[in-house]
Coordinates of C-alpha atoms in Angstrom, one line a residue:
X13 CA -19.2 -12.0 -18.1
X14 CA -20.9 -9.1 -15.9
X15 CA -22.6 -10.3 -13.1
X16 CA -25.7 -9.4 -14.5
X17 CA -25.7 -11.5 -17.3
X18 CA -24.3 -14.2 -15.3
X19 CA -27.7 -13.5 -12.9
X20 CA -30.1 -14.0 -16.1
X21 CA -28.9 -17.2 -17.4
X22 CA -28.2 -18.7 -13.8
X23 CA -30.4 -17.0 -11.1
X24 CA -29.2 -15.1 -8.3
X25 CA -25.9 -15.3 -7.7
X26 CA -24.7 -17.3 -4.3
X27 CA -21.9 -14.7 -3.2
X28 CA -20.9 -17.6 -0.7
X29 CA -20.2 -19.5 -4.1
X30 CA -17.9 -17.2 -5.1
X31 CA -15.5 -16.6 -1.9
X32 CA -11.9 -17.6 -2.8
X33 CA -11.4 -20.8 -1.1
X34 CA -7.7 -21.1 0.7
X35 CA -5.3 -21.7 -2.1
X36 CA -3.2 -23.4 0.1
X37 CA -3.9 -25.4 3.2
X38 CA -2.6 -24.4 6.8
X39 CA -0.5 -27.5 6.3
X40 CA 1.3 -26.2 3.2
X41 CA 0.7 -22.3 3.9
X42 CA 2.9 -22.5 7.0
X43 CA 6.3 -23.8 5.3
X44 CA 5.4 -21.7 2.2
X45 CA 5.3 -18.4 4.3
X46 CA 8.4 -19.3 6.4
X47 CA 10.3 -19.6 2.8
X48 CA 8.8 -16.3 2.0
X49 CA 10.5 -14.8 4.5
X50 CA 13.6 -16.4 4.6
X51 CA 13.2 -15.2 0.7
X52 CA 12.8 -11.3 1.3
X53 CA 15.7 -11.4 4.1
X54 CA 18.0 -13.0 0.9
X55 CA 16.7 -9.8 -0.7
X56 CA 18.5 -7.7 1.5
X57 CA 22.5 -7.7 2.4
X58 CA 24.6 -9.2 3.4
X59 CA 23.3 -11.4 0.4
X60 CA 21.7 -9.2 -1.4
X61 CA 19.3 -11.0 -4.1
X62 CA 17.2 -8.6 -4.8
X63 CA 14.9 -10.5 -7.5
X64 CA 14.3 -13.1 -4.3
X65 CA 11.8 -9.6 -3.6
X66 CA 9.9 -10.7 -6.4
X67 CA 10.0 -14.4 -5.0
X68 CA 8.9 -13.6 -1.3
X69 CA 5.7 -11.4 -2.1
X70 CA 4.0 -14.0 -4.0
X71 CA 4.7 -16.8 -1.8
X72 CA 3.5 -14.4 0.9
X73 CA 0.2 -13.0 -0.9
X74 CA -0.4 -17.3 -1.9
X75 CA -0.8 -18.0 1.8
X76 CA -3.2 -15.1 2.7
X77 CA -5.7 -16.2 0.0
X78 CA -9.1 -17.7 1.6
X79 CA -7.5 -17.9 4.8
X80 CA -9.5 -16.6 7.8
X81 CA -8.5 -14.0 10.5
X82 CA -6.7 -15.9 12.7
X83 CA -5.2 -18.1 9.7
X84 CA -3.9 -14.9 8.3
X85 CA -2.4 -14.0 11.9
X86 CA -0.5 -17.1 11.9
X87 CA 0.9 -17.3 8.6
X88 CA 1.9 -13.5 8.9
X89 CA 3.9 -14.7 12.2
X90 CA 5.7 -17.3 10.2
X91 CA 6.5 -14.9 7.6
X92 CA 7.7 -12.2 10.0
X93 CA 10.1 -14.5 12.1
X94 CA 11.6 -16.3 8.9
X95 CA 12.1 -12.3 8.1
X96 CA 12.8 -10.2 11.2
X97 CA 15.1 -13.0 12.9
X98 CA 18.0 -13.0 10.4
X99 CA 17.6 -9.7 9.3
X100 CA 17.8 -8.4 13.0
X101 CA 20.5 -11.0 13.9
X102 CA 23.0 -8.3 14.1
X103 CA 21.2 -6.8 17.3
X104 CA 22.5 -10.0 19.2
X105 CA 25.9 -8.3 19.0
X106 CA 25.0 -5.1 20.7
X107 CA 26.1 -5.9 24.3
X108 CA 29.3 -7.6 22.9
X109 CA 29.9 -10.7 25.1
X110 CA 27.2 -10.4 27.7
X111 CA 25.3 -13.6 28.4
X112 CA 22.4 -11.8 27.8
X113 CA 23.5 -10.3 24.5
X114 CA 20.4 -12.8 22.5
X115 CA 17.7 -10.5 24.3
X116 CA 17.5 -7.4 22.2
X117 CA 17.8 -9.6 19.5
X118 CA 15.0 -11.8 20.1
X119 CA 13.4 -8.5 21.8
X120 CA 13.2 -6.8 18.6
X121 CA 12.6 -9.6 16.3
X122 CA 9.7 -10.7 18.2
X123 CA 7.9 -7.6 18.8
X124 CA 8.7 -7.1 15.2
X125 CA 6.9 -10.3 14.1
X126 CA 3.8 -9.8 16.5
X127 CA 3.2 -6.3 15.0
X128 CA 3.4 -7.5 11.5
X129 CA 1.5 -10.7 12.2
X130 CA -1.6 -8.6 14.0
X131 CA -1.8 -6.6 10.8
X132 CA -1.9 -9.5 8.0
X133 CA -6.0 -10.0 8.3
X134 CA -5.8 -6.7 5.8
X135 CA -4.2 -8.7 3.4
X136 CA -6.8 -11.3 3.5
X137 CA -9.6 -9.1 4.0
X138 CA -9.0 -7.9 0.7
X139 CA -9.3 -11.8 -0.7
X140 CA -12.0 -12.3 1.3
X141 CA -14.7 -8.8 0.3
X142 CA -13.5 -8.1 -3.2
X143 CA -15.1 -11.5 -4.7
X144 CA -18.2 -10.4 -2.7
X145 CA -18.3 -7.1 -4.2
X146 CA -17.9 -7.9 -7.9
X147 CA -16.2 -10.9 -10.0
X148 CA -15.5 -9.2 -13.2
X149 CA -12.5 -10.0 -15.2
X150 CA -11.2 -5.9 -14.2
X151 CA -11.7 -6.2 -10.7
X152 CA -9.9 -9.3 -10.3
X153 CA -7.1 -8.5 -12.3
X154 CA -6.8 -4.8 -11.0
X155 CA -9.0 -3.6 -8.2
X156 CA -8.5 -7.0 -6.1
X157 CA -4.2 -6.4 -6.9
X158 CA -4.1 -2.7 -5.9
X159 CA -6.4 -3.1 -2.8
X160 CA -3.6 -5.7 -1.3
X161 CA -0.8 -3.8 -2.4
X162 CA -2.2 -1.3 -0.2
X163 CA -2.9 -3.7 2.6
X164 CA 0.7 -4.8 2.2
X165 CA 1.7 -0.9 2.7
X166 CA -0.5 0.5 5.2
X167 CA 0.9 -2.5 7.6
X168 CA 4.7 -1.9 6.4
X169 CA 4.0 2.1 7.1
X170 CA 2.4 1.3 10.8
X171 CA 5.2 -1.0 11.6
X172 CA 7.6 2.1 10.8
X173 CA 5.6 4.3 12.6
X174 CA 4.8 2.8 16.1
X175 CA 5.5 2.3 18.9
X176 CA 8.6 4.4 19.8
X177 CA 8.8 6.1 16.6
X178 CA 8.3 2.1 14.6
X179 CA 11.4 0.2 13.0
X180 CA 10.9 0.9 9.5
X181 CA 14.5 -1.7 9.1
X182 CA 12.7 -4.0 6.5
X183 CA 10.8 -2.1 3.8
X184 CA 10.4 -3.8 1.2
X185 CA 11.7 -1.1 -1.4
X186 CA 14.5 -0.6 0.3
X187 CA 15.6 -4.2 -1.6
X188 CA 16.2 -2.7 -4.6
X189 CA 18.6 -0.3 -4.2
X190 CA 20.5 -2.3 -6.7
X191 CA 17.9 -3.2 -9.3
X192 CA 17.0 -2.1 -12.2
X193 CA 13.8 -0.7 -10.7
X194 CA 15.3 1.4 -8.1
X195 CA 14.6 4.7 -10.0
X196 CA 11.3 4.4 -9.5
X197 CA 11.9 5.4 -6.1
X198 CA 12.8 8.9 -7.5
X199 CA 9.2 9.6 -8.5
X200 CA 7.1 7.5 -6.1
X201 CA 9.4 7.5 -3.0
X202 CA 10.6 3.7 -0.9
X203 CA 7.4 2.8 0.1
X204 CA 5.9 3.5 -3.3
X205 CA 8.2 1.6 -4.9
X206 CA 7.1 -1.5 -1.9
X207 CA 3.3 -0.6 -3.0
X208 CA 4.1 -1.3 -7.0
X209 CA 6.2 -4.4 -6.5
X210 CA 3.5 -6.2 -4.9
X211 CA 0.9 -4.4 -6.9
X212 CA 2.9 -6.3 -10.0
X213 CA 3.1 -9.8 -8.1
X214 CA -0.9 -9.4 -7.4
X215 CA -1.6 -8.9 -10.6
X216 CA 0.4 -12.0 -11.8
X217 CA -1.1 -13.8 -8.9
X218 CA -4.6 -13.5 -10.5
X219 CA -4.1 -13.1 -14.0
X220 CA -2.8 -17.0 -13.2
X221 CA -5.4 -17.6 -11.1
X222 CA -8.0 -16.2 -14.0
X223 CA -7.4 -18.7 -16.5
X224 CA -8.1 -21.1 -14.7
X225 CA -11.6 -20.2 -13.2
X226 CA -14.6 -21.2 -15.0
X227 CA -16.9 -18.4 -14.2
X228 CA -14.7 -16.0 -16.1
X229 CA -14.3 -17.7 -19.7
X230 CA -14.5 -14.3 -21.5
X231 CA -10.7 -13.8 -19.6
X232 CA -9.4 -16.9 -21.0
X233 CA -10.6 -16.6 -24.4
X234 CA -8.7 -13.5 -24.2
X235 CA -5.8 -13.7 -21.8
X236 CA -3.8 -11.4 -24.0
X237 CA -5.9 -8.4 -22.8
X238 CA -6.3 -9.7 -19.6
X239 CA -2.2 -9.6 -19.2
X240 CA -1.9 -6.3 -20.7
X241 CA -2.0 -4.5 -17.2
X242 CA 0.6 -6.7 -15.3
X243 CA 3.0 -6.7 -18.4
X244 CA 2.7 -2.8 -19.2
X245 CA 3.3 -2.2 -15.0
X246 CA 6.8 -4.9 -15.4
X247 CA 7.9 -2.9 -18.4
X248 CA 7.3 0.9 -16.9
X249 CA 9.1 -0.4 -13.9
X250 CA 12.2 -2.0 -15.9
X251 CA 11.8 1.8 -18.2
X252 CA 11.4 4.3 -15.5
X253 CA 14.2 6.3 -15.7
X254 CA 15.7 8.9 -12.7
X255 CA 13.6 11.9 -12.0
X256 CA 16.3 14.6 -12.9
X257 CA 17.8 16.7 -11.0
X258 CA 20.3 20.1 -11.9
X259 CA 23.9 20.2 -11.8
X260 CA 25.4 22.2 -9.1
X261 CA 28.9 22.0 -9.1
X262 CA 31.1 19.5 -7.1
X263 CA 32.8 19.2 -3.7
X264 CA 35.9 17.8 -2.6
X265 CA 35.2 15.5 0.8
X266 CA 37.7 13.6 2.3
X267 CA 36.1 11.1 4.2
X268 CA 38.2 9.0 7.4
X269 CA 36.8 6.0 9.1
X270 CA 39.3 6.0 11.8
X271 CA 38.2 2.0 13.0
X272 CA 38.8 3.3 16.7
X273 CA 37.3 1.5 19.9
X274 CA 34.0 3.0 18.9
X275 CA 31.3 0.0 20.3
X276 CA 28.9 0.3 23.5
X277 CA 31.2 -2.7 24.9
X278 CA 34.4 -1.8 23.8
X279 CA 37.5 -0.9 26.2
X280 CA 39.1 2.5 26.0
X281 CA 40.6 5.7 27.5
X282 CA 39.8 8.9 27.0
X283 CA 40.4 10.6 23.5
X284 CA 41.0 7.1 21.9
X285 CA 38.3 8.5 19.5
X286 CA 39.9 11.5 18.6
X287 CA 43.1 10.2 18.1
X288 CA 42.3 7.2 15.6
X289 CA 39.9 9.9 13.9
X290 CA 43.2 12.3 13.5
X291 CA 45.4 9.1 12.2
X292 CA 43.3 8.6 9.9
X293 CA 43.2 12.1 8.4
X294 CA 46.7 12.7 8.7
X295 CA 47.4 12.1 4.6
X296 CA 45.1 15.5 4.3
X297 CA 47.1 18.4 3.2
X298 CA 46.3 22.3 3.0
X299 CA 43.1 23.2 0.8
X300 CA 43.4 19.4 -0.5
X301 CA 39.5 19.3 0.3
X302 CA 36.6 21.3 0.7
X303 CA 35.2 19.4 3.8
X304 CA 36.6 16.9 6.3
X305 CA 33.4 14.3 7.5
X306 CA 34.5 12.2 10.5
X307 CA 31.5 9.4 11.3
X308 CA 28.8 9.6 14.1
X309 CA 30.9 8.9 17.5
X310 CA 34.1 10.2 16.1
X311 CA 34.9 12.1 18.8
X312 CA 34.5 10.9 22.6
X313 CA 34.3 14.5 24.1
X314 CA 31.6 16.9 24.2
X315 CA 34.1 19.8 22.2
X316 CA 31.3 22.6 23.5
X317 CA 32.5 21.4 27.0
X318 CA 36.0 20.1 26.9
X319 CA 38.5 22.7 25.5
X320 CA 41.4 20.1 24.6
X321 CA 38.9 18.2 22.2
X322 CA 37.5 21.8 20.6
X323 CA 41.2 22.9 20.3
X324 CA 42.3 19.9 18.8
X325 CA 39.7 20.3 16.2
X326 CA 40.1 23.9 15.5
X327 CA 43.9 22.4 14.8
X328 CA 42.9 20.3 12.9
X329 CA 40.5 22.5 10.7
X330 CA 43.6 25.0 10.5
X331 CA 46.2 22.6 9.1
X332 CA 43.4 21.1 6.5
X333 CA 41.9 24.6 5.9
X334 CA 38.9 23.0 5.4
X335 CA 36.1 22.8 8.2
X336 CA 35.2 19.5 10.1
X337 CA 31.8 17.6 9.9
X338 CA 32.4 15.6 13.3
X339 CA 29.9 14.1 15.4
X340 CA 29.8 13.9 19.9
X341 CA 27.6 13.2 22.5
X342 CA 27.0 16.8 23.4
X343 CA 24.9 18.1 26.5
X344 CA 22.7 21.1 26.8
X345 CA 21.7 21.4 30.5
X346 CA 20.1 18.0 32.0
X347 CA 19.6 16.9 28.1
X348 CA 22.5 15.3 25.7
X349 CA 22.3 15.0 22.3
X350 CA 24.2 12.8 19.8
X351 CA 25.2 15.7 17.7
X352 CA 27.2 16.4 14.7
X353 CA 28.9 20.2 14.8
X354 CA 30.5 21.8 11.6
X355 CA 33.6 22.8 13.2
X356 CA 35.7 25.2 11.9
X357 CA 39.4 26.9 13.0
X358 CA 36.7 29.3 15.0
X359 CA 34.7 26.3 16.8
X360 CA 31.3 25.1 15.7
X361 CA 29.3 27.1 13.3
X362 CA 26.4 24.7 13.3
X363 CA 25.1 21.8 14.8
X364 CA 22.4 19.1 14.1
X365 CA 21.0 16.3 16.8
X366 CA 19.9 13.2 16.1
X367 CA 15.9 13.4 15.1
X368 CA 15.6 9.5 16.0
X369 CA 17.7 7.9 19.3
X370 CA 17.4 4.0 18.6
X371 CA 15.2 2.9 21.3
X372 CA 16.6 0.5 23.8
X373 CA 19.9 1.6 22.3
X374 CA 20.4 5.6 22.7
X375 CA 17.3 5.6 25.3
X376 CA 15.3 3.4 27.4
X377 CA 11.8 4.4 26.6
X378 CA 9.5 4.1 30.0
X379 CA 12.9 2.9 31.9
X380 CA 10.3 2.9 34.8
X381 CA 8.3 0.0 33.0
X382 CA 11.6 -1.8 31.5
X383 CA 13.7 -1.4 34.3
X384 CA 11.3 -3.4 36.8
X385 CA 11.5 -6.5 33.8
X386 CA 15.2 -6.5 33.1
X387 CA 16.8 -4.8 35.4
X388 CA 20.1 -6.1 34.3
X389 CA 19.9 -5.2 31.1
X390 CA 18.5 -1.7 31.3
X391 CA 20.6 -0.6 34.2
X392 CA 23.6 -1.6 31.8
X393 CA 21.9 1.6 29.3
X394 CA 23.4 4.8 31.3
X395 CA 22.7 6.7 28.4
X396 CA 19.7 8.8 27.9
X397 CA 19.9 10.5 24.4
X398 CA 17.2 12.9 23.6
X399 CA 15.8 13.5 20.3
X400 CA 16.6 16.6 18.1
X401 CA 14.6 19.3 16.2
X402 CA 17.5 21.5 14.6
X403 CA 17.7 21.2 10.6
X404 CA 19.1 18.2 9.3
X405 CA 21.7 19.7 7.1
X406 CA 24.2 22.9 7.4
X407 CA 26.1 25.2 5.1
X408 CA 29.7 24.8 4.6
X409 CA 30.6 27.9 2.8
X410 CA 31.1 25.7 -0.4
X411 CA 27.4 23.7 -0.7
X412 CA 24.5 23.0 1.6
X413 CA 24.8 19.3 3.0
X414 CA 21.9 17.2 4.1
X415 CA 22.7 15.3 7.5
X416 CA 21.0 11.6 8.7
X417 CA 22.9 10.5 11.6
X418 CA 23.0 6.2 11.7
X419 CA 19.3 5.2 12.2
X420 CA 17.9 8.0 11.2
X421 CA 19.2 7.0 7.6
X422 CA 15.5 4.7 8.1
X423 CA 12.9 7.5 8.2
X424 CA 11.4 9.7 5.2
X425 CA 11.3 13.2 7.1
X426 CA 14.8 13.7 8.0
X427 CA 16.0 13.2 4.2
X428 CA 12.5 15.6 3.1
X429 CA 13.4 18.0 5.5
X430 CA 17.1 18.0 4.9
X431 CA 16.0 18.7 0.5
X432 CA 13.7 21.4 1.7
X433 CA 16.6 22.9 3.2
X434 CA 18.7 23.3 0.5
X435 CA 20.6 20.1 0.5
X436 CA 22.9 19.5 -2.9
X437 CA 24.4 16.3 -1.1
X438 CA 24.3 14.5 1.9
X439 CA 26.7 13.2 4.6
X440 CA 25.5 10.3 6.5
X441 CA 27.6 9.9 9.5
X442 CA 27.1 6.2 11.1
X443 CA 28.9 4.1 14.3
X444 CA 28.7 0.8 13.2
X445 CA 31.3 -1.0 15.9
X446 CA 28.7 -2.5 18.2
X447 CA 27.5 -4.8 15.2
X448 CA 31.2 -5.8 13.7
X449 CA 31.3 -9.3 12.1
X450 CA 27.5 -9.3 11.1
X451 CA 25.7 -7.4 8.1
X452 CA 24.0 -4.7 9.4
X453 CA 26.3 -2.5 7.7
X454 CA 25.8 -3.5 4.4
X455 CA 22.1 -3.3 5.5
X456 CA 22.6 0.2 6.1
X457 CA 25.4 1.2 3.2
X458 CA 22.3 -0.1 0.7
X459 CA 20.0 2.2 2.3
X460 CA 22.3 5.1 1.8
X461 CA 22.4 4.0 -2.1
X462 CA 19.0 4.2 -2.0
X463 CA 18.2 7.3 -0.6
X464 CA 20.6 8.5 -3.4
X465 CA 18.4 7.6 -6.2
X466 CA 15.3 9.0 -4.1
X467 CA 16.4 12.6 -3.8
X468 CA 18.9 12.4 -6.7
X469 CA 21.9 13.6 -4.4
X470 CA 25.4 12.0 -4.1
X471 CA 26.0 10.3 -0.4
X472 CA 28.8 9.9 1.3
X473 CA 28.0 6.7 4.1
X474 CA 31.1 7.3 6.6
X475 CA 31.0 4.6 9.6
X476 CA 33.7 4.7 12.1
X477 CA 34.1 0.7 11.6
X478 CA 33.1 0.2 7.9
X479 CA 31.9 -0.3 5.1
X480 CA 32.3 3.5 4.4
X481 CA 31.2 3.9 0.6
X482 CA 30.4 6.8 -1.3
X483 CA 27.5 6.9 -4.0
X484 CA 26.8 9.4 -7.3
X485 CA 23.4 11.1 -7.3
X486 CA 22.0 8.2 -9.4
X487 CA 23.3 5.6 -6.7
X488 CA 26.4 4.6 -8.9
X489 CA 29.1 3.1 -6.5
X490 CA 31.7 5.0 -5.8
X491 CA 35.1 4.7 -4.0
X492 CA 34.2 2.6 -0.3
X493 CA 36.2 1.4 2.5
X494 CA 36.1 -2.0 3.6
X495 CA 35.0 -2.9 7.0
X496 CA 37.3 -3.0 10.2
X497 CA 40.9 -0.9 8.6
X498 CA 41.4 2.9 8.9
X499 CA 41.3 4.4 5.9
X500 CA 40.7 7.9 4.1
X501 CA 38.7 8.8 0.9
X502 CA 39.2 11.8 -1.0
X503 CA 36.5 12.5 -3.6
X504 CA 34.4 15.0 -5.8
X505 CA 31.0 14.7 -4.4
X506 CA 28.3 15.8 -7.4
X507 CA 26.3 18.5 -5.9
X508 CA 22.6 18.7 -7.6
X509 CA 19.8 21.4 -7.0
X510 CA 16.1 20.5 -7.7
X511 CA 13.6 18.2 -5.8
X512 CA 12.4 15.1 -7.0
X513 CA 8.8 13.9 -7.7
X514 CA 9.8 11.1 -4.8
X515 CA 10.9 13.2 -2.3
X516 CA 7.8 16.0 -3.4
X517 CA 4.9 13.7 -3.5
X518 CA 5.4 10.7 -1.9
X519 CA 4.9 11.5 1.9
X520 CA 1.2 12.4 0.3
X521 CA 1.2 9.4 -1.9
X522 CA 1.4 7.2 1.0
X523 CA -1.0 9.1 2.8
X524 CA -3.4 8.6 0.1
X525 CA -2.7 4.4 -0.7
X526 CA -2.8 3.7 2.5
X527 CA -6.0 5.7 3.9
X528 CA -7.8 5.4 0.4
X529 CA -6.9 1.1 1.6
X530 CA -8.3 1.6 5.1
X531 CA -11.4 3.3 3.9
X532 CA -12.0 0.9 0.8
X533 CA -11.6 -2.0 3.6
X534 CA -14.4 -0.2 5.9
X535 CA -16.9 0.3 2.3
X536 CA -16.3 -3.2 0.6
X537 CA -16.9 -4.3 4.8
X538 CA -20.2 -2.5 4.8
X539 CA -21.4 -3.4 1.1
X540 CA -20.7 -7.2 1.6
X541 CA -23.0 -6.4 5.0
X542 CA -25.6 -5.0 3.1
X543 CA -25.7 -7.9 0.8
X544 CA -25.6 -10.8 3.0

């Protein structure tokens, strides 16, 4: 029934009427959110559910509806520290056995679940204007949906964004990288793919929700129609297949995870690095591969600085006749880098620096500020890595190769920037020691997967520690590695040319859900005024 006709046989409407109560009360809502994040981290690795995705958002969305500001700010806290807290646990490992190794865990998880928690009124904002605006059967069961799956967005793209360059660790797309709906990525890019799922579990949410509320009997009579939308979205999802991409050719990698003394804490002597590095590539034989692709850390030596780590290298690139991907810290001046070099017989013929130094990690952003808190812990942080601005990928005489060095496997531009470069595969080089024993590698392993079926490219993951895994261009698992053993794979990498719709278009599609959210927030904001 239009709100016009429901005006003439009833009078004026009371909009106050017609506000969605809370479905839940704080009571219930606060349990029910803490399983909904519990949930989403049991999407993720080291378990790995990925339908508990599709358990988590509606549990989540459940607790936001009718709730007030600072209702929505609590329930978002609960959500975010049954989340961030196990998924982050791995972050307690960082400064090995130090008393004070729980800090940048807690740190992190925290400041994590404050940002997300300060940014959940959007959600409920949308349950709170939309019923104000209009309560037809379409803008319940579509217009209410998409307006929090942009809510649910714009605060998952903030979070990655800010502060220190954000922590974009726990998008929700990135769960999928082993469903059946992971293609979808290809066309709409991760955080598309985030936007859709809870666009789908919105829509279910109130199609439920619709036959059972009075006002709107024309939906029941036909709730059919009224499902079409959320069952046509589930089966172009399940459909969808990979945005293609052109053959190019292959390339034969050998990849060695040397499982040297490679963590911030751990005990060594000079070239230890090197050596387990060279162990592990000691099966290589003449032209047996086109490229060699040590992991980030692989060698403990600046090679541009020390001439028996750049000789041993060029020794090494001789007896393979193939050139070295390797990675270093590497100084230029007063600055160091973490740098990967494509070293040949000749020395390094390219280079690429890290675009993304973890925070707290690579760098102590505003040491000044930090340092006069926890002394103890920031003095223990020597290292002052600073971020790069070369191209993230490098020609090997054989193929182009896209590069994401460890965290920056997390963030959109370096894997754009490395496709508009030319990239037919890419080689993610990772260090992975300082978090043995926990499942932040697995973590990272199923992002690699899923940056494979966003741009369509093969990856090879190579961590000095484990799991090193390599995956096809349509995320099909390929030969891996297991954690904590030396080890060597030796595999045709599928090289592919053309740029997919995900890569393309979705920087600008999340541009456009997430400011077209913000600025439909600000109108429904005023219109509601207008009417009171």
């Amino acid at each position: 029934m239009t709100q016009a006709a429901l005006t003439a046989r009833t009078g004026p409407v009371d909009r106050a009427a017609l506000l969605d109560p809370p479905l839940l009360p704080l009571w219930a809502a606060v349990p029910v959110a803490a399983a909904a994040g519990l949930a989403l981290d049991g999407a993720f690795p080291s378990l790995g559910w990925w339908p508990l995705a599709f358990v988590a958002v509606p549990l989540s969305l459940l607790t936001f509806i009718g709730r007030r500001a600072w209702g929505a700010v609590l329930v978002g806290a609960v959500f975010g520290a049954a989340f961030f807290f196990p998924h982050v646990s791995w972050s307690s490992r960082f400064l090995g056995d130090d008393p004070l190794g729980w800090v940048p865990w807690v740190a992190l998880a925290a400041v994590q679940t404050l940002f997300l928690a300060a940014l959940s009124p959007l959600i409920t904002l949308a349950y709170r204007w939309v019923p104000r605006w209009r309560v037809t059967g379409p803008v319940r069961l579509v217009v209410l949906p998409l307006l929090v799956a942009g809510a649910w967005m714009t605060r998952e793209l903030a979070m990655g964004s800010w502060p220190y360059g954000g922590f974009p660790w726990g998008r929700l797309g990135m769960s999928q990288s082993a469903s059946p709906i992971a293609p979808v990525a290809s066309w709409l890019g991760v955080s598309s793919l985030g936007f859709v799922m809870v666009l789908l579990c919105a829509m279910v949410i109130e199609l439920l929700r619709s036959s059972r509320r009075g006002a709107d009997a024309a939906v029941r009579r036909r709730a059919w129609i009224a499902a079409l939308p959320s069952v046509a979205l589930a089966a172009l999802l399940l459909v969808t297949p990979q945005f293609p991409t052109a053959d190019a050719g292959t390339l034969r990698v050998g990849a060695a995870q040397g499982d040297g003394p490679a963590a911030f804490s751990d005990e060594r002597t000079s070239g230890d690095l090197l050596r387990s590095q060279l162990a592990a590539s000691a099966p290589l034989t003449d032209d047996q591969v086109d490229l060699v692709v040590w992991p980030e850390g692989g060698v403990d030596s600046d090679p541009l600085a020390d001439a028996g780590t750049a000789w041993a290298l060029g020794d090494a690139a001789r007896r393979y006749n193939a050139p070295l991907l390797v990675n270093a810290a590497s100084s230029d001046g007063d600055l160091t880098y973490n740098r990967s070099f494509l070293w040949t017989e000749d020395g390094a013929t390219a280079t690429h620096s890290k675009r993304h130094p973890v925070p707290f990690g690579e760098y102590v952003p505003d040491r000044w500020l930090y340092g006069a808190i926890v002394p103890s812990l920031v003095n223990l942080l020597g290292r002052e890595y600073t971020p790069g601005t070369d191209v993230p990928a490098v020609d090997t005489g054989d193929a182009v190769v896209g590069l994401a060095i460890c965290f920056d496997v997390v963030f959109d531009d370096v894997i754009r920037e490395g496709i508009d470069n030319g990239a037919q595969a890419f080689m993610f080089q990772t260090n992975n020691a300082d978090f043995r024993g926990t499942d932040e590698n697995l973590q990272q392993t199923a992002f690699a997967r899923m940056r494979a079926i966003e741009t369509g490219r093969s990856v090879v993951n190579l961590s000095t520690t484990g799991t090193s895994q390599v995956f096809g261009p349509d995320g099909a698992a390929g030969p891996a590695l297991p954690a904590d053993e030396p080890g060597l794979i030796v595999t045709d990498v599928e090289l592919r040319d053309g740029v997919t719709a995900g890569v393309a278009l979705g920087p600008w599609l999340q541009v456009l859900l997430a400011g077209g959210t913000l600025l439909a927030l600000v109108a429904l904001a005023l219109a509601v005024r207008r009417r009171a």
